[in-house]
Short mmCIF file of C-alpha atoms in Angstrom, two decimals:
data_model
loop_
_atom_site.label_atom_id
_atom_site.label_comp_id
_atom_site.label_asym_id
_atom_site.label_seq_id
_atom_site.Cartn_x
_atom_site.Cartn_y
_atom_site.Cartn_z
CA MET A 1 84.81 173.65 138.18
CA ASP A 2 87.09 171.49 140.33
CA GLU A 3 88.76 169.29 137.68
CA LYS A 4 89.16 169.98 133.91
CA ILE A 5 87.18 167.96 131.43
CA GLN A 6 89.26 165.48 129.38
CA VAL A 7 88.56 165.93 125.64
CA VAL A 8 90.32 163.80 123.11
CA ILE A 9 90.33 164.73 119.40
CA VAL A 10 90.92 161.55 117.39
CA THR A 11 92.02 162.32 113.86
CA GLY A 12 94.41 161.02 111.15
CA MET A 13 94.61 159.28 108.00
CA SER A 14 91.50 157.78 106.34
CA GLY A 15 91.88 154.04 106.94
CA ALA A 16 94.27 154.26 109.92
CA GLY A 17 91.69 153.18 112.58
CA LYS A 18 89.61 156.07 113.78
CA THR A 19 86.48 153.82 114.18
CA SER A 20 88.38 151.18 116.08
CA ALA A 21 89.87 153.85 118.31
CA MET A 22 86.54 155.44 119.17
CA ALA A 23 85.14 151.88 120.00
CA VAL A 24 88.13 151.70 122.62
CA PHE A 25 87.33 154.93 124.04
CA GLU A 26 83.73 154.01 124.44
CA ASN A 27 84.75 150.99 126.39
CA MET A 28 86.87 153.38 128.43
CA GLU A 29 83.68 155.06 129.37
CA PHE A 30 84.31 158.17 127.32
CA GLN A 31 81.39 159.96 125.73
CA CYS A 32 82.02 159.47 122.08
CA ILE A 33 81.06 161.90 119.52
CA ASP A 34 81.71 161.25 115.63
CA ASN A 35 82.00 164.19 113.24
CA TYR A 36 80.30 166.90 115.28
CA PRO A 37 79.79 170.01 113.09
CA VAL A 38 82.84 172.27 113.53
CA MET A 39 80.84 175.49 113.51
CA LEU A 40 79.10 174.23 116.81
CA LEU A 41 82.13 173.25 118.73
CA GLU A 42 82.43 176.55 120.54
CA GLN A 43 78.76 176.17 121.83
CA PHE A 44 79.60 172.56 122.76
CA GLY A 45 82.59 173.64 124.63
CA GLU A 46 80.66 176.07 126.70
CA LEU A 47 78.10 173.20 127.38
CA LEU A 48 80.77 171.15 128.62
CA LYS A 49 81.72 173.94 131.17
CA THR A 50 78.18 174.23 132.61
CA SER A 51 77.09 170.73 132.46
CA ASN A 52 77.99 167.98 135.00
CA ARG A 53 77.11 165.29 132.56
CA TYR A 54 80.52 164.98 130.74
CA SER A 55 83.90 164.54 132.34
CA LYS A 56 85.50 162.56 129.50
CA VAL A 57 84.86 163.22 125.86
CA ALA A 58 86.27 161.53 122.55
CA MET A 59 85.65 163.21 119.37
CA ALA A 60 86.34 161.63 115.99
CA VAL A 61 87.23 164.67 113.66
CA SER A 62 88.11 164.68 109.96
CA LEU A 63 91.32 166.20 108.83
CA ASN A 64 89.59 169.00 107.18
CA ASP A 65 88.07 170.19 110.59
CA ALA A 66 90.89 168.99 112.85
CA ILE A 67 93.03 172.17 113.04
CA ASN A 68 89.80 174.34 113.75
CA ALA A 69 88.72 171.85 116.37
CA ILE A 70 92.08 172.03 118.07
CA ARG A 71 92.27 175.89 118.06
CA ILE A 72 88.79 176.04 119.65
CA PHE A 73 89.27 173.58 122.45
CA SER A 74 92.93 174.78 123.07
CA ASN A 75 91.33 178.07 124.05
CA LEU A 76 89.12 176.74 126.56
CA ASP A 77 90.91 176.65 130.04
CA TRP A 78 88.29 174.16 131.51
CA ILE A 79 89.35 171.45 129.08
CA ASN A 80 92.43 169.12 129.22
CA LEU A 81 93.00 168.55 125.58
CA ALA A 82 94.74 165.72 123.94
CA ILE A 83 95.10 165.10 120.33
CA VAL A 84 95.60 161.63 119.04
CA PHE A 85 96.57 161.23 115.39
CA LEU A 86 96.40 157.76 113.79
CA ASP A 87 98.65 156.97 110.91
CA ALA A 88 99.54 153.87 108.78
CA GLU A 89 101.97 152.94 106.09
CA ASP A 90 100.55 153.81 102.51
CA SER A 91 100.79 150.15 101.46
CA VAL A 92 98.70 149.20 104.69
CA LEU A 93 96.20 151.78 103.98
CA LEU A 94 95.90 150.56 100.35
CA THR A 95 95.45 146.79 101.47
CA ARG A 96 92.79 148.07 104.09
CA TYR A 97 90.72 149.88 101.52
CA LYS A 98 90.95 147.04 99.05
CA PHE A 99 90.11 144.46 101.67
CA THR A 100 86.97 146.60 102.92
CA ARG A 101 85.95 147.78 99.49
CA ARG A 102 85.19 151.15 101.17
CA VAL A 103 85.80 154.27 99.02
CA HIS A 104 88.36 156.87 100.19
CA PRO A 105 86.69 160.35 101.00
CA LEU A 106 88.74 162.15 98.55
CA LEU A 107 87.52 159.85 95.70
CA ILE A 108 84.01 160.45 96.90
CA TRP A 109 84.49 164.30 96.70
CA ASN A 110 86.44 164.05 93.24
CA ARG A 111 89.49 165.48 94.74
CA ALA A 112 91.62 162.33 93.56
CA SER A 113 91.14 159.99 90.65
CA THR A 114 92.94 156.92 92.18
CA LEU A 115 93.13 155.41 95.76
CA THR A 116 96.98 155.92 95.49
CA GLU A 117 96.59 159.65 94.60
CA ALA A 118 93.99 160.10 97.32
CA ILE A 119 96.45 158.82 99.99
CA GLU A 120 99.29 160.81 98.67
CA PHE A 121 97.12 164.09 98.71
CA GLU A 122 95.48 163.42 102.09
CA ARG A 123 99.02 162.88 103.60
CA LYS A 124 99.89 166.45 102.58
CA ILE A 125 96.68 167.77 104.27
CA ALA A 126 97.54 165.73 107.40
CA GLU A 127 101.01 167.01 107.91
CA PRO A 128 100.12 170.22 109.85
CA VAL A 129 97.54 168.24 111.96
CA LYS A 130 100.12 165.58 112.82
CA LYS A 131 102.58 168.05 113.92
CA MET A 132 99.94 169.39 116.62
CA ALA A 133 99.23 165.96 117.97
CA ASN A 134 100.23 165.00 121.51
CA ILE A 135 100.15 161.34 120.54
CA VAL A 136 101.01 159.76 117.09
CA ILE A 137 100.14 156.13 116.71
CA ASP A 138 101.24 154.06 113.75
CA THR A 139 98.48 151.34 113.27
CA SER A 140 100.26 149.45 110.44
CA HIS A 141 101.10 146.46 112.70
CA LEU A 142 98.48 146.85 115.34
CA ASN A 143 95.39 144.77 115.51
CA THR A 144 92.45 145.85 117.67
CA PRO A 145 93.49 144.49 120.91
CA LYS A 146 96.97 146.03 120.63
CA LEU A 147 95.29 149.39 119.67
CA GLN A 148 93.27 149.24 122.63
CA GLU A 149 96.21 148.26 124.84
CA THR A 150 98.04 151.16 123.49
CA LEU A 151 95.29 153.77 123.99
CA GLU A 152 94.48 152.44 127.58
CA ARG A 153 98.23 153.22 128.52
CA TYR A 154 97.51 156.83 127.65
CA PHE A 155 94.15 157.05 129.03
CA ALA A 156 93.86 154.94 132.14
CA ILE A 157 90.45 155.33 133.68
CA GLY A 158 90.21 157.97 136.44
CA GLN A 159 93.98 159.06 135.89
CA LYS A 160 95.69 161.78 134.17
CA ALA A 161 98.02 160.41 131.53
CA PRO A 162 101.59 160.73 132.42
CA PHE A 163 104.34 161.69 130.04
CA ARG A 164 105.47 158.48 128.42
CA ILE A 165 108.32 157.38 126.47
CA SER A 166 108.71 154.49 124.16
CA PHE A 167 112.10 153.14 122.98
CA VAL A 168 111.75 151.41 119.71
CA SER A 169 114.71 149.33 118.31
CA PHE A 170 114.48 148.76 114.53
CA GLY A 171 116.47 147.71 111.53
CA TYR A 172 117.02 150.38 108.71
CA LYS A 173 116.70 147.66 106.24
CA HIS A 174 113.06 147.19 107.22
CA GLY A 175 112.31 150.91 107.21
CA ILE A 176 112.11 153.80 109.72
CA PRO A 177 109.10 153.52 112.38
CA ARG A 178 106.49 156.17 110.97
CA ASP A 179 105.70 157.42 114.42
CA ALA A 180 109.14 158.11 115.72
CA ASP A 181 109.69 161.53 117.08
CA LEU A 182 113.53 161.00 117.55
CA LEU A 183 115.76 158.80 115.52
CA PHE A 184 119.28 157.87 116.44
CA ASP A 185 121.43 155.73 114.13
CA VAL A 186 123.89 153.32 116.00
CA ARG A 187 125.19 151.54 112.78
CA PHE A 188 128.56 153.23 113.73
CA LEU A 189 128.99 150.85 116.74
CA PRO A 190 130.98 147.49 116.47
CA ASN A 191 128.56 144.98 114.95
CA PRO A 192 128.08 141.54 116.96
CA TYR A 193 126.85 140.19 113.72
CA TYR A 194 130.41 139.59 112.66
CA VAL A 195 131.16 137.54 115.94
CA GLU A 196 129.97 133.93 114.86
CA ALA A 197 128.94 133.06 118.50
CA LEU A 198 126.79 136.09 118.64
CA ARG A 199 125.17 136.24 115.11
CA SER A 200 121.97 134.36 115.94
CA LEU A 201 121.40 136.03 119.16
CA THR A 202 119.84 139.51 119.81
CA GLY A 203 120.46 142.48 122.22
CA ASN A 204 118.04 140.66 124.62
CA ASP A 205 120.79 138.20 125.27
CA LYS A 206 123.37 138.98 127.78
CA ALA A 207 126.31 138.09 125.70
CA VAL A 208 125.24 140.47 122.94
CA TYR A 209 124.36 143.14 125.45
CA ASP A 210 127.60 143.07 127.22
CA TYR A 211 129.46 143.10 123.94
CA VAL A 212 127.91 146.14 122.67
CA ILE A 213 127.59 148.08 126.02
CA ASN A 214 131.27 147.55 126.95
CA LYS A 215 132.67 148.90 123.79
CA PRO A 216 134.35 152.39 124.43
CA GLU A 217 132.48 153.79 121.43
CA THR A 218 129.12 152.85 123.14
CA GLN A 219 130.19 154.25 126.48
CA GLU A 220 130.94 157.71 124.83
CA PHE A 221 127.73 157.53 122.66
CA ILE A 222 125.57 156.73 125.98
CA SER A 223 127.17 159.64 127.76
CA ARG A 224 126.45 162.10 125.13
CA LEU A 225 123.02 161.00 124.20
CA THR A 226 121.87 160.76 127.84
CA ASP A 227 122.61 164.50 128.25
CA LEU A 228 120.57 165.33 125.16
CA LEU A 229 117.60 163.11 125.98
CA ASP A 230 117.61 164.56 129.61
CA TYR A 231 117.19 167.94 128.06
CA LEU A 232 114.72 166.85 125.42
CA PHE A 233 112.45 164.90 127.77
CA GLU A 234 112.26 167.73 130.25
CA ASN A 235 111.23 170.09 127.66
CA PHE A 236 108.83 168.02 125.70
CA GLU A 237 107.09 167.30 129.00
CA LYS A 238 106.81 171.02 129.70
CA GLU A 239 105.58 171.70 126.27
CA GLY A 240 102.68 169.24 126.87
CA LYS A 241 103.55 166.36 124.74
CA MET A 242 102.07 163.15 126.22
CA HIS A 243 104.11 160.62 124.54
CA LEU A 244 107.53 160.45 122.84
CA VAL A 245 108.74 157.65 120.55
CA VAL A 246 112.50 157.40 120.41
CA GLY A 247 113.73 155.10 117.59
CA ILE A 248 117.17 153.62 117.79
CA GLY A 249 118.13 151.80 114.53
CA CYS A 250 121.02 149.72 113.34
CA THR A 251 121.27 147.48 110.17
CA GLY A 252 118.97 144.61 110.92
CA GLY A 253 117.41 145.52 114.25
CA GLN A 254 118.72 142.48 115.87
CA HIS A 255 121.81 143.58 118.03
CA ARG A 256 122.99 147.11 118.61
CA SER A 257 119.61 148.72 118.59
CA VAL A 258 118.00 146.23 120.66
CA THR A 259 120.90 146.71 123.25
CA LEU A 260 120.71 150.43 123.29
CA ALA A 261 116.93 150.46 123.50
CA ASN A 262 117.05 148.06 126.55
CA TYR A 263 119.89 150.34 128.10
CA PHE A 264 117.89 153.59 127.82
CA ALA A 265 114.46 152.02 128.69
CA ASP A 266 116.11 150.67 131.85
CA TYR A 267 117.79 153.78 132.72
CA TYR A 268 114.87 156.09 132.22
CA SER A 269 112.17 153.76 133.90
CA SER A 270 112.77 155.22 137.30
CA ARG A 271 111.97 158.76 136.14
CA TYR A 272 109.26 158.26 133.55
CA GLN A 273 106.62 155.70 132.45
CA VAL A 274 108.75 153.81 129.87
CA HIS A 275 107.65 151.23 127.10
CA ARG A 276 110.04 149.30 124.98
CA LEU A 277 109.46 147.60 121.52
CA HIS A 278 111.93 145.54 119.59
CA ARG A 279 110.12 145.88 116.13
CA ASP A 280 112.50 143.75 114.02
CA ALA A 281 114.20 141.53 116.63
CA ASP A 282 112.37 138.51 115.37
CA HIS A 283 112.87 139.13 111.61
#
């Protein structure tokens, strides 16, 4: 076999968007399989080796079966395995279930008595699976086109997905990004909010950017953090992680975090595929 077969396991919290994600993979010309019996996965893996029919497969797998499925496909050297874990905030999952009037699987199986209890219990089940994932996507604020755009960045047709880094600025007052792999708190830096001429601007504006970047504390922070990120990025890529989300937070997500996210996104864009998101800059 000249090229490895791309297999993507799609799993995550119930209500986080597995059905929508599978529709995206179908549009990207993946062979899509939903809830294939886990006891037959080894035979299916062997079939992939001997058949020329499949080159890209996306499989929706329940959390109960995810660890076994990952172990099986991880041991097949003719498969290039990616694990996508879809997550969402508890409040968003509650809203989605109430809006669609669907019943949570754990309620159907009598493993929980309320929707809130079901989500809490499932999150405990999900934790070890989430740690095994190459890609974690928080769909709390993603509509279907944005989810499609996100998945297409990872699984471009006919290409092996490169190691990608997302720098996300945020405000601690609005909560920590659920899908962040690394978090850095820059609230110790001088705050442009207290400069009246800069208060209504953001780190996307040159005046704020220059104010933050040129502070001695910022320069020392950049020097120290760059050394750490160089080391982390190199080793995460070697370990096989496909996507790393670096969260940089300040109080409101307007000034310092935006400035530093922009700085590091620009700095690493010549070496990696970089995406930047200013989650709270418009709040």
